[in-house]
């Protein structure tokens, strides 16, 4: 038994929350009794390049991507899953580098026309080359657990701006 004075007061040896480690004890009986009440839903994430059309841009040009996250309709209705997904983040990754590079993340918002949740991300810092980009939803835990999902990759090609060539004529007279 630990005394409850000084530094050792945070190392309580009783069940519950331990302030020193941030860990808590698990009520195993409650966990097993409530297991059948837990609701799990898978999610799907899609990604598209919204501009420039075709995913080909000049170096320094802004590329816009839109990710959509949804629960397959066979699992639930939008009234059940809407609020927990709003406000969750989606991360955008460049998978063509090793290790992969996180380009950034944005918050999901509800899109009434498509009845799903969308996150839009724009960047103008992709280097010249071919990039394989994915969007990842990390999952969300509320009264319902929504699983993580990653989109299929989309290709974005960044190219050097085309240079113009011309002829300059210089007329000089030497005296």
mmCIF file of C-alpha atoms in Angstrom:
data_model
loop_
_atom_site.group_PDB
_atom_site.id
_atom_site.type_symbol
_atom_site.label_atom_id
_atom_site.label_comp_id
_atom_site.label_asym_id
_atom_site.label_seq_id
_atom_site.Cartn_x
_atom_site.Cartn_y
_atom_site.Cartn_z
ATOM 1 C CA UNK A 1 0.000 0.000 0.000
ATOM 2 C CA UNK A 2 1.498 3.348 -1.069
ATOM 3 C CA UNK A 3 1.287 6.362 1.228
ATOM 4 C CA UNK A 4 -0.830 9.205 -0.183
ATOM 5 C CA UNK A 5 1.633 11.996 0.547
ATOM 6 C CA UNK A 6 4.355 13.603 -1.547
ATOM 7 C CA UNK A 7 5.313 12.194 -4.947
ATOM 8 C CA UNK A 8 3.981 8.703 -4.212
ATOM 9 C CA UNK A 9 0.391 9.950 -3.948
ATOM 10 C CA UNK A 10 0.138 9.593 -7.771
ATOM 11 C CA UNK A 11 1.063 5.910 -7.699
ATOM 12 C CA UNK A 12 -2.193 4.625 -6.281
ATOM 13 C CA UNK A 13 -2.301 0.847 -6.175
ATOM 14 C CA UNK A 14 -6.101 0.665 -6.382
ATOM 15 C CA UNK A 15 -8.242 0.007 -9.493
ATOM 16 C CA UNK A 16 -8.979 3.083 -11.560
ATOM 17 C CA UNK A 17 -7.012 5.819 -13.256
ATOM 18 C CA UNK A 18 -3.276 6.165 -12.524
ATOM 19 C CA UNK A 19 -2.251 9.838 -12.732
ATOM 20 C CA UNK A 20 1.450 9.039 -13.124
ATOM 21 C CA UNK A 21 1.198 6.789 -16.162
ATOM 22 C CA UNK A 22 -2.115 7.907 -17.591
ATOM 23 C CA UNK A 23 -3.208 4.281 -17.624
ATOM 24 C CA UNK A 24 -6.384 2.895 -16.213
ATOM 25 C CA UNK A 25 -7.501 -0.538 -15.225
ATOM 26 C CA UNK A 26 -10.017 -2.421 -17.355
ATOM 27 C CA UNK A 27 -13.235 -3.746 -15.919
ATOM 28 C CA UNK A 28 -13.078 -7.044 -17.828
ATOM 29 C CA UNK A 29 -16.515 -8.191 -16.718
ATOM 30 C CA UNK A 30 -18.134 -4.984 -18.009
ATOM 31 C CA UNK A 31 -16.174 -5.229 -21.257
ATOM 32 C CA UNK A 32 -17.423 -8.758 -21.971
ATOM 33 C CA UNK A 33 -20.996 -8.004 -20.906
ATOM 34 C CA UNK A 34 -21.200 -4.950 -23.193
ATOM 35 C CA UNK A 35 -19.317 -6.459 -26.159
ATOM 36 C CA UNK A 36 -22.500 -7.389 -28.048
ATOM 37 C CA UNK A 37 -23.788 -3.805 -27.698
ATOM 38 C CA UNK A 38 -20.809 -2.324 -29.518
ATOM 39 C CA UNK A 39 -21.527 -1.134 -33.052
ATOM 40 C CA UNK A 40 -18.767 -1.398 -35.634
ATOM 41 C CA UNK A 41 -18.977 0.139 -39.109
ATOM 42 C CA UNK A 42 -16.474 -0.031 -41.904
ATOM 43 C CA UNK A 43 -15.804 3.023 -44.036
ATOM 44 C CA UNK A 44 -14.677 3.565 -47.606
ATOM 45 C CA UNK A 45 -12.577 6.457 -48.850
ATOM 46 C CA UNK A 46 -12.361 7.670 -52.431
ATOM 47 C CA UNK A 47 -10.056 10.321 -53.866
ATOM 48 C CA UNK A 48 -10.119 12.381 -57.029
ATOM 49 C CA UNK A 49 -8.037 15.166 -58.528
ATOM 50 C CA UNK A 50 -10.422 18.106 -58.864
ATOM 51 C CA UNK A 51 -7.939 20.410 -60.591
ATOM 52 C CA UNK A 52 -6.131 20.550 -62.883
ATOM 53 C CA UNK A 53 -8.158 18.292 -65.125
ATOM 54 C CA UNK A 54 -6.277 15.093 -65.914
ATOM 55 C CA UNK A 55 -3.924 15.534 -62.956
ATOM 56 C CA UNK A 56 -1.106 17.093 -65.012
ATOM 57 C CA UNK A 57 0.249 20.414 -63.765
ATOM 58 C CA UNK A 58 3.271 22.639 -64.121
ATOM 59 C CA UNK A 59 5.685 22.884 -61.207
ATOM 60 C CA UNK A 60 4.360 25.441 -58.728
ATOM 61 C CA UNK A 61 0.767 25.153 -59.984
ATOM 62 C CA UNK A 62 -1.913 24.375 -57.379
ATOM 63 C CA UNK A 63 -3.296 20.830 -57.348
ATOM 64 C CA UNK A 64 -6.662 20.272 -55.610
ATOM 65 C CA UNK A 65 -7.778 16.893 -54.291
ATOM 66 C CA UNK A 66 -11.155 15.851 -52.878
ATOM 67 C CA UNK A 67 -11.554 12.845 -50.592
ATOM 68 C CA UNK A 68 -14.965 11.335 -49.794
ATOM 69 C CA UNK A 69 -15.562 9.092 -46.782
ATOM 70 C CA UNK A 70 -18.732 7.082 -46.434
ATOM 71 C CA UNK A 71 -20.221 4.068 -44.717
ATOM 72 C CA UNK A 72 -21.426 1.500 -47.260
ATOM 73 C CA UNK A 73 -25.221 1.727 -47.534
ATOM 74 C CA UNK A 74 -25.653 -1.939 -46.644
ATOM 75 C CA UNK A 75 -24.511 -1.141 -43.093
ATOM 76 C CA UNK A 76 -26.486 1.875 -41.967
ATOM 77 C CA UNK A 77 -28.491 4.967 -42.823
ATOM 78 C CA UNK A 78 -27.008 8.477 -42.991
ATOM 79 C CA UNK A 79 -29.061 9.543 -39.950
ATOM 80 C CA UNK A 80 -27.138 7.043 -37.825
ATOM 81 C CA UNK A 81 -23.613 7.811 -38.997
ATOM 82 C CA UNK A 82 -23.633 11.469 -39.922
ATOM 83 C CA UNK A 83 -22.628 13.355 -36.785
ATOM 84 C CA UNK A 84 -19.641 11.202 -35.703
ATOM 85 C CA UNK A 85 -17.855 11.528 -39.052
ATOM 86 C CA UNK A 86 -18.225 15.309 -39.334
ATOM 87 C CA UNK A 87 -15.171 16.978 -37.865
ATOM 88 C CA UNK A 88 -12.897 13.963 -38.329
ATOM 89 C CA UNK A 89 -9.664 14.452 -40.264
ATOM 90 C CA UNK A 90 -8.450 12.960 -43.524
ATOM 91 C CA UNK A 91 -4.721 12.839 -44.293
ATOM 92 C CA UNK A 92 -3.294 13.121 -47.799
ATOM 93 C CA UNK A 93 -0.149 11.098 -48.567
ATOM 94 C CA UNK A 94 2.400 11.044 -51.383
ATOM 95 C CA UNK A 95 3.188 7.337 -51.679
ATOM 96 C CA UNK A 96 5.775 7.785 -54.449
ATOM 97 C CA UNK A 97 8.529 8.740 -52.012
ATOM 98 C CA UNK A 98 10.175 6.368 -49.577
ATOM 99 C CA UNK A 99 9.145 6.730 -46.865
ATOM 100 C CA UNK A 100 5.763 8.105 -47.875
ATOM 101 C CA UNK A 101 5.228 11.792 -47.139
ATOM 102 C CA UNK A 102 2.176 13.319 -45.512
ATOM 103 C CA UNK A 103 1.147 16.291 -47.617
ATOM 104 C CA UNK A 104 -1.365 17.552 -45.050
ATOM 105 C CA UNK A 105 -4.766 16.874 -43.524
ATOM 106 C CA UNK A 106 -8.167 18.535 -43.562
ATOM 107 C CA UNK A 107 -11.453 18.169 -41.715
ATOM 108 C CA UNK A 108 -14.415 16.271 -43.131
ATOM 109 C CA UNK A 109 -17.598 18.207 -43.810
ATOM 110 C CA UNK A 110 -21.021 16.914 -44.834
ATOM 111 C CA UNK A 111 -22.013 17.108 -48.508
ATOM 112 C CA UNK A 112 -25.805 16.956 -48.894
ATOM 113 C CA UNK A 113 -25.817 16.377 -52.683
ATOM 114 C CA UNK A 114 -23.751 13.176 -52.381
ATOM 115 C CA UNK A 115 -24.806 12.205 -48.824
ATOM 116 C CA UNK A 116 -21.201 11.604 -47.809
ATOM 117 C CA UNK A 117 -18.408 13.468 -46.086
ATOM 118 C CA UNK A 118 -15.753 15.333 -48.055
ATOM 119 C CA UNK A 119 -12.374 16.885 -47.359
ATOM 120 C CA UNK A 120 -10.635 19.103 -49.910
ATOM 121 C CA UNK A 121 -6.885 19.657 -49.931
ATOM 122 C CA UNK A 122 -4.777 21.902 -52.169
ATOM 123 C CA UNK A 123 -1.015 22.136 -52.564
ATOM 124 C CA UNK A 124 1.404 23.923 -54.863
ATOM 125 C CA UNK A 125 4.558 22.377 -53.399
ATOM 126 C CA UNK A 126 4.740 19.052 -55.244
ATOM 127 C CA UNK A 127 8.115 18.680 -56.968
ATOM 128 C CA UNK A 128 8.515 17.765 -60.640
ATOM 129 C CA UNK A 129 7.724 14.083 -61.200
ATOM 130 C CA UNK A 130 4.929 11.530 -60.994
ATOM 131 C CA UNK A 131 3.163 11.317 -57.630
ATOM 132 C CA UNK A 132 0.906 8.550 -56.334
ATOM 133 C CA UNK A 133 -1.395 10.199 -53.788
ATOM 134 C CA UNK A 134 -3.812 8.562 -51.338
ATOM 135 C CA UNK A 135 -6.271 9.828 -48.724
ATOM 136 C CA UNK A 136 -6.541 8.090 -45.347
ATOM 137 C CA UNK A 137 -9.388 8.262 -42.840
ATOM 138 C CA UNK A 138 -7.964 7.076 -39.475
ATOM 139 C CA UNK A 139 -11.270 5.927 -38.026
ATOM 140 C CA UNK A 140 -13.446 7.498 -35.359
ATOM 141 C CA UNK A 141 -14.717 6.269 -32.035
ATOM 142 C CA UNK A 142 -17.948 7.646 -30.686
ATOM 143 C CA UNK A 143 -20.985 5.617 -29.676
ATOM 144 C CA UNK A 144 -20.249 3.723 -32.902
ATOM 145 C CA UNK A 145 -16.771 2.688 -34.010
ATOM 146 C CA UNK A 146 -15.981 3.716 -37.588
ATOM 147 C CA UNK A 147 -13.031 1.832 -39.034
ATOM 148 C CA UNK A 148 -10.137 3.348 -40.913
ATOM 149 C CA UNK A 149 -9.922 3.312 -44.706
ATOM 150 C CA UNK A 150 -7.512 4.413 -47.417
ATOM 151 C CA UNK A 151 -8.397 5.432 -50.959
ATOM 152 C CA UNK A 152 -6.968 3.920 -54.093
ATOM 153 C CA UNK A 153 -4.079 6.077 -55.318
ATOM 154 C CA UNK A 154 -4.531 8.838 -57.873
ATOM 155 C CA UNK A 155 -1.692 9.980 -60.113
ATOM 156 C CA UNK A 156 -0.565 13.584 -60.276
ATOM 157 C CA UNK A 157 2.176 14.524 -62.711
ATOM 158 C CA UNK A 158 4.146 17.697 -62.096
ATOM 159 C CA UNK A 159 6.174 18.894 -65.063
ATOM 160 C CA UNK A 160 8.581 21.708 -65.804
ATOM 161 C CA UNK A 161 6.792 24.694 -67.299
ATOM 162 C CA UNK A 162 7.325 24.748 -71.051
ATOM 163 C CA UNK A 163 9.789 27.380 -72.067
ATOM 164 C CA UNK A 164 9.374 29.490 -75.129
ATOM 165 C CA UNK A 165 12.205 29.836 -77.549
ATOM 166 C CA UNK A 166 12.704 32.558 -80.021
ATOM 167 C CA UNK A 167 15.304 34.293 -82.074
ATOM 168 C CA UNK A 168 16.749 37.594 -81.147
ATOM 169 C CA UNK A 169 18.315 39.554 -83.944
ATOM 170 C CA UNK A 170 20.985 42.037 -83.008
ATOM 171 C CA UNK A 171 22.136 44.580 -85.537
ATOM 172 C CA UNK A 172 25.402 46.203 -84.647
ATOM 173 C CA UNK A 173 27.557 48.600 -86.550
ATOM 174 C CA UNK A 174 31.221 48.827 -85.759
ATOM 175 C CA UNK A 175 33.075 52.045 -86.595
#
